mmCIF file of C-alpha atoms and ligand atoms in Angstrom:
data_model
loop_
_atom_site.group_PDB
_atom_site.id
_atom_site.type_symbol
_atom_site.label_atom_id
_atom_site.label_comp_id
_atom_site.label_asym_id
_atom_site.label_seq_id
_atom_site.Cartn_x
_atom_site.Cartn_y
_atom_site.Cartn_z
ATOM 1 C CA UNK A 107 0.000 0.000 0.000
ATOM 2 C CA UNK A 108 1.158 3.794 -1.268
ATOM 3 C CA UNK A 109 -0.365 6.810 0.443
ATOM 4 C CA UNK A 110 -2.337 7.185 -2.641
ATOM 5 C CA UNK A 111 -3.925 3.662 -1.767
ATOM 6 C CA UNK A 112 -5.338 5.015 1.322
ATOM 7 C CA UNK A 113 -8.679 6.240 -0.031
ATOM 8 C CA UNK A 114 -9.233 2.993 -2.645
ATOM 9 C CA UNK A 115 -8.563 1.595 0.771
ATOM 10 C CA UNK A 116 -11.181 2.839 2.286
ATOM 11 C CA UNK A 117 -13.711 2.294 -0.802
ATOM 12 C CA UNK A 118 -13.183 -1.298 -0.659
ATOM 13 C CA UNK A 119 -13.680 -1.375 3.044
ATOM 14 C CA UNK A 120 -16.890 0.900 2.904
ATOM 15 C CA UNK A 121 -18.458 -1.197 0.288
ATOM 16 C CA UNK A 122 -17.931 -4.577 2.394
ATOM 17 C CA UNK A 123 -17.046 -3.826 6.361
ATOM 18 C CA UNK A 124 -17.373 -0.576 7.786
ATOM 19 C CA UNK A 125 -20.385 0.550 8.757
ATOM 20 C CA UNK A 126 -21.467 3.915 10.230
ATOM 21 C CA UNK A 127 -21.433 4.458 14.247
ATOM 22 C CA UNK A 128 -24.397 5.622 15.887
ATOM 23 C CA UNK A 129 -25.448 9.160 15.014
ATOM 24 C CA UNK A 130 -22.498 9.339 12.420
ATOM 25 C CA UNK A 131 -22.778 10.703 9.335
ATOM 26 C CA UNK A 132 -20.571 9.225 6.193
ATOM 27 C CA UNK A 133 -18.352 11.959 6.018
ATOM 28 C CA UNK A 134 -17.143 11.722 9.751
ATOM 29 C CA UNK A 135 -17.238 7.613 9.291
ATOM 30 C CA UNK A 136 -14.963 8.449 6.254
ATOM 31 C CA UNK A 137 -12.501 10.971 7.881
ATOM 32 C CA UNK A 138 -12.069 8.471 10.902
ATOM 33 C CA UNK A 139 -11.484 5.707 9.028
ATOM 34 C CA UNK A 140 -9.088 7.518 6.628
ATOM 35 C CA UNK A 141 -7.094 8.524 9.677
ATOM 36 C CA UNK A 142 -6.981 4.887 10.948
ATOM 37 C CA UNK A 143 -6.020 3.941 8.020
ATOM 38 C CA UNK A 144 -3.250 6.775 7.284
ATOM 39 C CA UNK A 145 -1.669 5.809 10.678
ATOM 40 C CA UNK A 146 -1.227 2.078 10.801
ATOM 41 C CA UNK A 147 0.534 2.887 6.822
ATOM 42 C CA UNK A 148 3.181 5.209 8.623
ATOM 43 C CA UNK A 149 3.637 2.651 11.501
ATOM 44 C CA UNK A 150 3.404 -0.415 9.500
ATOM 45 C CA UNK A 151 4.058 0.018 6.243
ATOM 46 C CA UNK A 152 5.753 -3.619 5.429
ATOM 47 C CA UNK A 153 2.221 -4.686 7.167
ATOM 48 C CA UNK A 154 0.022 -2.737 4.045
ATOM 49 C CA UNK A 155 -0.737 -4.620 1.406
ATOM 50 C CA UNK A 156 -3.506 -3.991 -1.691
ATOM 51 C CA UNK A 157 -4.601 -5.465 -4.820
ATOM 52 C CA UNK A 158 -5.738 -4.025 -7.510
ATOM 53 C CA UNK A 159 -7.075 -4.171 -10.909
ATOM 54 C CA UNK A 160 -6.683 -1.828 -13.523
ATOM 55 C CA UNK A 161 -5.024 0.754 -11.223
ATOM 56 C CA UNK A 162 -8.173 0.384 -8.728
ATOM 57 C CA UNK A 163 -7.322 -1.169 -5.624
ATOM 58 C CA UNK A 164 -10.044 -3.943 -4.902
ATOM 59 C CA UNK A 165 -8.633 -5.495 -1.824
ATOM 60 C CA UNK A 166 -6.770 -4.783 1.533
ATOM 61 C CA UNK A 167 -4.694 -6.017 4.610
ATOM 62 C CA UNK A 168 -3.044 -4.338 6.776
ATOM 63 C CA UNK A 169 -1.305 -5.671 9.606
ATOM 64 C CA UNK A 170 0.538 -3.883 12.697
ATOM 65 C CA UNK A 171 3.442 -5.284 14.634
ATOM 66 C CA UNK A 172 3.864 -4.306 18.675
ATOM 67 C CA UNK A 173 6.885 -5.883 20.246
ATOM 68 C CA UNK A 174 6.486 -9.154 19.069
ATOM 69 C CA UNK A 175 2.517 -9.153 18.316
ATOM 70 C CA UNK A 176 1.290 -9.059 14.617
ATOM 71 C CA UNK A 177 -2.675 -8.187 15.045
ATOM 72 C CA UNK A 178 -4.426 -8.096 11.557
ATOM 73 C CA UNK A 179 -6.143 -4.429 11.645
ATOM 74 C CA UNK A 180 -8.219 -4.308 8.118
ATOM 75 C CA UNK A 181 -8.989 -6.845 5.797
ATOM 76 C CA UNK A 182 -11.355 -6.422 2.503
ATOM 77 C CA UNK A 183 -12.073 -7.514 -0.852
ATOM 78 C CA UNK A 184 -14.151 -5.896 -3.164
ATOM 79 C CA UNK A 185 -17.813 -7.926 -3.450
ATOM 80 C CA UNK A 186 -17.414 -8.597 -6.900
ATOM 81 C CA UNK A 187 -13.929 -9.380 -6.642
ATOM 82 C CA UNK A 188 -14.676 -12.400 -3.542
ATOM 83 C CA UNK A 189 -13.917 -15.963 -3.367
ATOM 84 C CA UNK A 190 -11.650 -16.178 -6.318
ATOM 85 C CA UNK A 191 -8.150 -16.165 -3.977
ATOM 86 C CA UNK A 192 -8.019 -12.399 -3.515
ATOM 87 C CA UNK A 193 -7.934 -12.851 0.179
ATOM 88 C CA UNK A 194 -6.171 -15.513 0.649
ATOM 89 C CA UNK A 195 -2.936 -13.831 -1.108
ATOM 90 C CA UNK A 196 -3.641 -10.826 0.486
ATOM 91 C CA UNK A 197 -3.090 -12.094 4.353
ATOM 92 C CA UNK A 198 -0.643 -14.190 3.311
ATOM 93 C CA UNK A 199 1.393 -10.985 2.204
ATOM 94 C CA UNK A 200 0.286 -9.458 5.935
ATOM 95 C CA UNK A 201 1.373 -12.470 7.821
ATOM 96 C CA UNK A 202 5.181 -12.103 6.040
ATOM 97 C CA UNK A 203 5.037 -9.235 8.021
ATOM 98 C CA UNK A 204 4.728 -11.123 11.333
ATOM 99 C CA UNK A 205 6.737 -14.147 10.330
ATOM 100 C CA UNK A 206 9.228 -13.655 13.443
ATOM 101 C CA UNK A 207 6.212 -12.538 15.869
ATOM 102 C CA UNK A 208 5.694 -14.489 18.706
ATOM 103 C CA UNK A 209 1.554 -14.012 18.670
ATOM 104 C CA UNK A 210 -0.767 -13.132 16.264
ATOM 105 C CA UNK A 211 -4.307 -11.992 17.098
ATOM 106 C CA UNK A 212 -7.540 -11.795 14.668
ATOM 107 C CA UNK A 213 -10.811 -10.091 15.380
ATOM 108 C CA UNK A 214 -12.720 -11.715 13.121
ATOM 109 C CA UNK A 215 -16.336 -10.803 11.883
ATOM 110 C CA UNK A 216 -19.207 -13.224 11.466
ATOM 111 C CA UNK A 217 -18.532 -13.622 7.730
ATOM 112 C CA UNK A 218 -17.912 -17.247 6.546
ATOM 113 C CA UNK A 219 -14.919 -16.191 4.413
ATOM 114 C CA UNK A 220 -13.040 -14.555 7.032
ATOM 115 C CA UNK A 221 -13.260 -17.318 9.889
ATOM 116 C CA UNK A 222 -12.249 -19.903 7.200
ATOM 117 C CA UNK A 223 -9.257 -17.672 6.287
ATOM 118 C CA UNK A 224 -8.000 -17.222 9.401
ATOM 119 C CA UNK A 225 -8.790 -21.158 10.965
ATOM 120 C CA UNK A 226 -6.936 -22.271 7.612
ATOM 121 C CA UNK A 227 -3.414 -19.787 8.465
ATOM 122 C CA UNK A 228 -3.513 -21.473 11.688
ATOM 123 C CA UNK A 229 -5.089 -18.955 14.245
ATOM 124 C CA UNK A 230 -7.340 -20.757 16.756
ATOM 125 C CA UNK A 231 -11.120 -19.845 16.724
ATOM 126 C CA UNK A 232 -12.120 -17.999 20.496
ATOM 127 C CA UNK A 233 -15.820 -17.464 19.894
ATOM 128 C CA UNK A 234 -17.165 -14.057 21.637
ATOM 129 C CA UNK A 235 -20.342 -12.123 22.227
ATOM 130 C CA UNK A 236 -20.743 -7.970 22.485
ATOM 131 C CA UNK A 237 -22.588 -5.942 24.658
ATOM 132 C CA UNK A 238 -24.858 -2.599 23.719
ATOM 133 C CA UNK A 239 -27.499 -0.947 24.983
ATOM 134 C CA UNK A 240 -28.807 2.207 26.891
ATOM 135 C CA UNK A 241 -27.226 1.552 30.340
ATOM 136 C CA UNK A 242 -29.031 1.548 33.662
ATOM 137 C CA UNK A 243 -26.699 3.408 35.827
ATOM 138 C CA UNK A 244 -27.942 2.507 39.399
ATOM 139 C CA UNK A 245 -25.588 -0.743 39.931
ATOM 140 C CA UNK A 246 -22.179 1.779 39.450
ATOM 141 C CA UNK A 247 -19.833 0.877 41.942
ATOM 142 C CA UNK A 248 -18.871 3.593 44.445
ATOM 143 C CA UNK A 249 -15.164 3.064 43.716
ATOM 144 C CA UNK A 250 -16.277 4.034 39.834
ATOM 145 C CA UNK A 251 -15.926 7.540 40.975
ATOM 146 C CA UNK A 252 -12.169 7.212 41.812
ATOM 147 C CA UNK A 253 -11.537 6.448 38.110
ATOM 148 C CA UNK A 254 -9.739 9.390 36.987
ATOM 149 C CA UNK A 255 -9.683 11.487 33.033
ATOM 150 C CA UNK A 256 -5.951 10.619 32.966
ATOM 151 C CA UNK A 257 -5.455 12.160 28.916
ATOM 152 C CA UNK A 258 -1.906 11.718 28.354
ATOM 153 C CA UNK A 259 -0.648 11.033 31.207
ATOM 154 C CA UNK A 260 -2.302 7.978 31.722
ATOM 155 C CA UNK A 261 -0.443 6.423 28.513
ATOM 156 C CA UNK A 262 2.334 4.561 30.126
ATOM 157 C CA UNK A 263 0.255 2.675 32.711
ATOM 158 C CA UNK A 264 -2.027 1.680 29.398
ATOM 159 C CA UNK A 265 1.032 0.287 27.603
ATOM 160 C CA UNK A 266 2.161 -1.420 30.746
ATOM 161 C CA UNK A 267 -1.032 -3.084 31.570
ATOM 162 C CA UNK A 268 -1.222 -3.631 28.006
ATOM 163 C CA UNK A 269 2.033 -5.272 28.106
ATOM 164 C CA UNK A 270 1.116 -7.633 31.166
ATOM 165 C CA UNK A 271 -1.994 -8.806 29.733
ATOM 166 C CA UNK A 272 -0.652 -9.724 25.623
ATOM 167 C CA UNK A 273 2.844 -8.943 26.175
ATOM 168 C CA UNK A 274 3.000 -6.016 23.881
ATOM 169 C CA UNK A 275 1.871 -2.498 24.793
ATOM 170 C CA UNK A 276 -0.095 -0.417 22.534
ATOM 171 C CA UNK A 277 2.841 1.883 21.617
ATOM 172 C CA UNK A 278 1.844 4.813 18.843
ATOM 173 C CA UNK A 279 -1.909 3.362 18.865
ATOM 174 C CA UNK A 280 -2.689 5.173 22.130
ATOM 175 C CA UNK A 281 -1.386 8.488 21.553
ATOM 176 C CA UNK A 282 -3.295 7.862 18.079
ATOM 177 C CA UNK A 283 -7.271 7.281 19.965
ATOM 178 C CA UNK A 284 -6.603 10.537 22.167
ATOM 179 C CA UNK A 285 -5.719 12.712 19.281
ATOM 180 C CA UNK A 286 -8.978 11.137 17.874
ATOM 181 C CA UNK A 287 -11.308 12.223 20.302
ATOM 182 C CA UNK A 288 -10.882 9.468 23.071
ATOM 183 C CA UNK A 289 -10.963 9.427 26.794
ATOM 184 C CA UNK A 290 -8.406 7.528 28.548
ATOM 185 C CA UNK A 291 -10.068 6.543 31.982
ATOM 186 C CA UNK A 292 -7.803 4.946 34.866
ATOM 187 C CA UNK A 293 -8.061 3.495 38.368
ATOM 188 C CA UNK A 294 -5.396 3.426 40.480
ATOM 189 C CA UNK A 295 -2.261 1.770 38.865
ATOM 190 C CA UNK A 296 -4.507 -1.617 38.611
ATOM 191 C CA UNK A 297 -6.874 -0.387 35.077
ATOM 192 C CA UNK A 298 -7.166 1.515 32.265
ATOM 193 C CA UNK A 299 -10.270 1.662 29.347
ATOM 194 C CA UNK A 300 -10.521 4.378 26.472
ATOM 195 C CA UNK A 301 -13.729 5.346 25.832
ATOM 196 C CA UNK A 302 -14.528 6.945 22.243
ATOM 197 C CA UNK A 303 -16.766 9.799 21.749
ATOM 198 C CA UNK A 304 -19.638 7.853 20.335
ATOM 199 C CA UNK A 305 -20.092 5.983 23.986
ATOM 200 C CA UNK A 306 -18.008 2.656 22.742
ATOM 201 C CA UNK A 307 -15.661 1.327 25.123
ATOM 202 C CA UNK A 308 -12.501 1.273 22.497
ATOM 203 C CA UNK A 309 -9.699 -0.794 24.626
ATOM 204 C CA UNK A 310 -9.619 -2.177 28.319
ATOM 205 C CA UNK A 311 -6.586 -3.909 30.253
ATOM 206 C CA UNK A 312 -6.518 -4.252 34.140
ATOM 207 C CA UNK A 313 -4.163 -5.818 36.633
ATOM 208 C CA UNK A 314 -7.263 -7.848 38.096
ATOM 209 C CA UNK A 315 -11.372 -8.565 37.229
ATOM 210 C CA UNK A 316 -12.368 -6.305 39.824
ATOM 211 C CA UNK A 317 -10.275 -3.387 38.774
ATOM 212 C CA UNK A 318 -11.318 -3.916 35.133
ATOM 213 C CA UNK A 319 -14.994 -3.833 36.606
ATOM 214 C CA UNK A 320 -14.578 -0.426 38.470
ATOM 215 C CA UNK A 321 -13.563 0.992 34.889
ATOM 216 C CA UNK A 322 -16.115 -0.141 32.504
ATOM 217 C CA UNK A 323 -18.941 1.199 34.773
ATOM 218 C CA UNK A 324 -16.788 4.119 35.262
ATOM 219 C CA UNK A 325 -16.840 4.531 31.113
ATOM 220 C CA UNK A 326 -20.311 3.635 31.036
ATOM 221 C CA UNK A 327 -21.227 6.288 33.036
ATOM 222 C CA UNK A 328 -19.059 8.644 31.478
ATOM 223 C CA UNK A 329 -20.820 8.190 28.321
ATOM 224 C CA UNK A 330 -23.668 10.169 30.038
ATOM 225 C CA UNK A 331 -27.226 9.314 30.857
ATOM 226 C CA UNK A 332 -29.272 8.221 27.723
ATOM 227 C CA UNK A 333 -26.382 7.271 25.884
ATOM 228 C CA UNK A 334 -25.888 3.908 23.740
ATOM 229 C CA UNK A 335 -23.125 2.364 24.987
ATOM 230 C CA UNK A 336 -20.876 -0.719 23.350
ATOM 231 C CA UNK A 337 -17.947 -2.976 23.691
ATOM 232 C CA UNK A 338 -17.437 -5.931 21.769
ATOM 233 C CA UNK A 339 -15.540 -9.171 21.656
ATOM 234 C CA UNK A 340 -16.136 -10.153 24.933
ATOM 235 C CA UNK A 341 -14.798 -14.196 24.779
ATOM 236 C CA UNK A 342 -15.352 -16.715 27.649
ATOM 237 C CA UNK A 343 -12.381 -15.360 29.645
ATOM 238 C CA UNK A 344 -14.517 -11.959 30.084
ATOM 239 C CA UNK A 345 -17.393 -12.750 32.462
ATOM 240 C CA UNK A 346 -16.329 -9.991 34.478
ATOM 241 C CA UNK A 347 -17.569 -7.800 31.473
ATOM 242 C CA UNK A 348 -20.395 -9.803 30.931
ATOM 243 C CA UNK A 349 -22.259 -9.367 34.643
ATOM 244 C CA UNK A 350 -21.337 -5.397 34.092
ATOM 245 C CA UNK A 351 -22.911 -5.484 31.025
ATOM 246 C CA UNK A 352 -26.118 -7.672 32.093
ATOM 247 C CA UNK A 353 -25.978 -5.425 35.642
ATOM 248 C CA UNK A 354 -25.916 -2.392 33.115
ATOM 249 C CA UNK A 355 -29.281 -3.902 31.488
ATOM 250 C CA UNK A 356 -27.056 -3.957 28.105
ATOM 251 C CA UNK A 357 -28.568 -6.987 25.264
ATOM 252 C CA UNK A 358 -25.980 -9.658 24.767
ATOM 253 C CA UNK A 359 -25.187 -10.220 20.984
ATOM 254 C CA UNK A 360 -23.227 -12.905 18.928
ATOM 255 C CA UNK A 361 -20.063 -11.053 17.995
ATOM 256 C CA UNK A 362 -17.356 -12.371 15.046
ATOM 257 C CA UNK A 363 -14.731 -14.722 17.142
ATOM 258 C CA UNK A 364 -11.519 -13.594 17.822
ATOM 259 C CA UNK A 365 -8.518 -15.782 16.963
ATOM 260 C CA UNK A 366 -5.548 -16.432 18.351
ATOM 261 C CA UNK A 367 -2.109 -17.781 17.470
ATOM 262 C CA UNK A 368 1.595 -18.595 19.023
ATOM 263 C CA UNK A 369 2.050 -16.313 22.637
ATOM 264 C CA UNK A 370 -0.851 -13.781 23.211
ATOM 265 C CA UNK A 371 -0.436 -13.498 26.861
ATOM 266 C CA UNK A 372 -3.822 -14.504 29.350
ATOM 267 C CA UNK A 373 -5.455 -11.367 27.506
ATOM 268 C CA UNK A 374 -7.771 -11.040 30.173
ATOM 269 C CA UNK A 375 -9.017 -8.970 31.863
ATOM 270 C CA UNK A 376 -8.955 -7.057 27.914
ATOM 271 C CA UNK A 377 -11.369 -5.781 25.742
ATOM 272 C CA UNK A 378 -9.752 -5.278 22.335
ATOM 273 C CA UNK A 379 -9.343 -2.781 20.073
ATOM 274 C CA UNK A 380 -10.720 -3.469 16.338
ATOM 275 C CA UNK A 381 -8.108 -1.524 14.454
ATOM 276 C CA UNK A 382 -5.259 -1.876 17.036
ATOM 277 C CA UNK A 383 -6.156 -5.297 19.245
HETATM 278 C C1 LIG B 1350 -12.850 -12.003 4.213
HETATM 279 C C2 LIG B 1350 -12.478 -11.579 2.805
HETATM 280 C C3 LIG B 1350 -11.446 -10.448 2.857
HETATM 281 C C4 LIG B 1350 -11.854 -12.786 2.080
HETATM 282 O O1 LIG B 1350 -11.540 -12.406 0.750
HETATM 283 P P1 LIG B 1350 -11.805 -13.383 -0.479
HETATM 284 O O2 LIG B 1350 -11.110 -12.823 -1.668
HETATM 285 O O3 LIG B 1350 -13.238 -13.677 -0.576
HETATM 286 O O4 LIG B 1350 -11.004 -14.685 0.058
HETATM 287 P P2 LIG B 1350 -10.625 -16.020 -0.703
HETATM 288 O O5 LIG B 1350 -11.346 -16.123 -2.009
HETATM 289 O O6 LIG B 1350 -9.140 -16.120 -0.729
HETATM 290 O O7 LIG B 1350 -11.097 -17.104 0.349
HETATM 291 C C5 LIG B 1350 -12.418 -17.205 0.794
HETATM 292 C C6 LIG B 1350 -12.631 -18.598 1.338
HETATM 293 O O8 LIG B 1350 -13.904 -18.682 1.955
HETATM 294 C C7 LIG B 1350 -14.726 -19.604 1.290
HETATM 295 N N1 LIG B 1350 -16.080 -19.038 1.306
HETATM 296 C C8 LIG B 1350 -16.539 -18.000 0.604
HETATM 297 N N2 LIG B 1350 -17.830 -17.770 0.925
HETATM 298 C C9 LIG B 1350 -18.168 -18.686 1.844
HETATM 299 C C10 LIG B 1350 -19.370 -18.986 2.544
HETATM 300 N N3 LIG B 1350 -20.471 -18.255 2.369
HETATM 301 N N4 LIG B 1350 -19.368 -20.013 3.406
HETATM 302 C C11 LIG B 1350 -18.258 -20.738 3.607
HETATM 303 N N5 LIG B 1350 -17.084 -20.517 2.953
HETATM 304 C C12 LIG B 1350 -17.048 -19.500 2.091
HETATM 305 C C13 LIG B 1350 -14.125 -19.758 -0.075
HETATM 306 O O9 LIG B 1350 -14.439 -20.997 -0.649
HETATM 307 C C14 LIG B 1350 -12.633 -19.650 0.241
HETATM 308 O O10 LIG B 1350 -12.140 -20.810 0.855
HETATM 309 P P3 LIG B 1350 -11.078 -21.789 0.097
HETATM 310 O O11 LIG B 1350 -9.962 -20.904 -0.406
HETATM 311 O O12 LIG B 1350 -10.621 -22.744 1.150
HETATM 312 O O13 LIG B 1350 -11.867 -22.399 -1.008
HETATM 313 C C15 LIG B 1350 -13.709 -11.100 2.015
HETATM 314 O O14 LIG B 1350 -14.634 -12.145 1.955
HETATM 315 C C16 LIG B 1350 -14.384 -9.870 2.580
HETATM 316 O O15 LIG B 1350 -14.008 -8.747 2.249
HETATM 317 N N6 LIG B 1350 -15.405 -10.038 3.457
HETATM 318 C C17 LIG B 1350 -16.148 -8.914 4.014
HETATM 319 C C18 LIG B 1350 -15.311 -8.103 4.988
HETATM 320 C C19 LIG B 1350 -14.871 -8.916 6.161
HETATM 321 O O16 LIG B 1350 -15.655 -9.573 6.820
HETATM 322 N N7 LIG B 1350 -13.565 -8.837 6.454
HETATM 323 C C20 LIG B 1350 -12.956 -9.502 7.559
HETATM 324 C C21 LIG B 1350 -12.589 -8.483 8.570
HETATM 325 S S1 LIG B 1350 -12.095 -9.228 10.112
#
């Protein structure tokens, strides 16, 4: 991928993935994504990969590296363009990338395609559900209001907690949510979550369950009274997360599986991040 890939990037991914956040219209959908996009191609550009025909790119991959992780970020082929190999060639180019990685981790969606891509590279299939909803606030913990607005300064206690729970910290990805309208939310030295400005809870790590509790109700109140709130990919290892969310009266969803591969850490207690795991 070229800079001048980005937006046939995007196209491709528009026409057969992303889909428009709650009370977001396409051109902010569009300028986030581009962004994303933009960022993980100056971070990871051996990870970018498109194909194209006729000068119009019609697929994508693009994979990220953080000490030792590879984490698949986008992956898209054109509609017409599916089920003829596309794919296939296109994360094998991404997982070149992370041929000396010790992990790999896949969020997958619920498409057919994908999960048989990934299962057939080798990952191994974690199935997951995702909570959303308009959240009953009256269960919030007292300690929820010693979660603090750390903004910057909260980063390296995010990359460390990060780092305990998948082994890799989140490096330029967290800087990357706060210049994009993000709130990084902490308690004590034991949890962090980032909460976006459309109410989704972005990325959680925590020392412990109970400190990764006090957090999410913390961001789920922050989103404000009325608000939808979301976080996704929630796998067996995250019941915590899924009495908050029931406690929270949130509605239980399937979600895509994520899937694993080599040394990912416990990743718990962890709620990933779609573009950056
Ligand atoms: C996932 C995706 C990128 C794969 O691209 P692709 O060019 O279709 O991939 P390929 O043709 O190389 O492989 C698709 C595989 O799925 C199989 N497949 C296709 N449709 C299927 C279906 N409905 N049920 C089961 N298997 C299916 C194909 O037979 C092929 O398997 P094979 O190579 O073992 O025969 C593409 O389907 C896509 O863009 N999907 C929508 C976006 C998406 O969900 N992206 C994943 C983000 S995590």
């Amino acid at each position: 991928m070229r800079p001048d890939d980005v937006e046939g990037a995007y196209r491709v991914a528009r026409g057969v993935l992303f889909a428009r956040g709650p009370g977001e219209d396409e051109d902010r959908l569009r300028e986030r994504q581009l962004r994303r996009i933009g960022h993980l191609l100056q971070t990871d550009a051996g990870g970018a990969w498109v194909a194209d025909r006729d000068d119009e790119v019609v697929g994508v991959a693009q994979a990220l590296l953080r000490e030792g992780l590879w984490g698949l970020s986008l992956y898209a082929v054109e509609a017409s363009e599916q089920g003829r190999g596309l794919g296939r060639r296109l994360l094998e180019a991404a997982l070149r990338y992370g041929a000396r990685a010790r992990g790999h981790i896949v969020l997958s969606t619920e498409q057919p395609a994908a999960m048989r891509r990934y299962s057939r590279a080798g990952l191994d299939l974690r199935p997951c559900v995702a909570a959303a909803g308009i959240a009953d606030l009256r269960a919030v913990p007292d300690e929820a209001a010693r979660v603090q607005d750390a903004g910057a300064a909260g980063i390296p206690l995010a990359d460390a907690l990060g780092r305990a729970i998948r082994g890799a910290g989140h490096g330029p990805d967290l800087p990357w949510f706060l210049q994009n309208g993000a709130r990084l939310l902490v308690f004590e030295e034991r949890a962090f979550a980032m909460l976006a400005a459309n109410g989704k809870v972005v990325l959680l790590a925590a020392h412990d369950d109970g400190a990764a509790r006090v957090v999410l109700w913390a961001a789920i109140a922050a989103a404000g009274p009325g608000a939808t709130v979301a976080f996704d990919f929630l796998t067996a290892d995250q019941q915590w997360a899924i009495r908050v969310a029931l406690d929270a009266n949130l509605a239980l969803s399937p979600d895509g599986p994520i899937f694993t591969r080599g040394q990912v850490g416990p990743l718990r207690p962890y709620l990933p991040s779609g573009p950056f795991l």
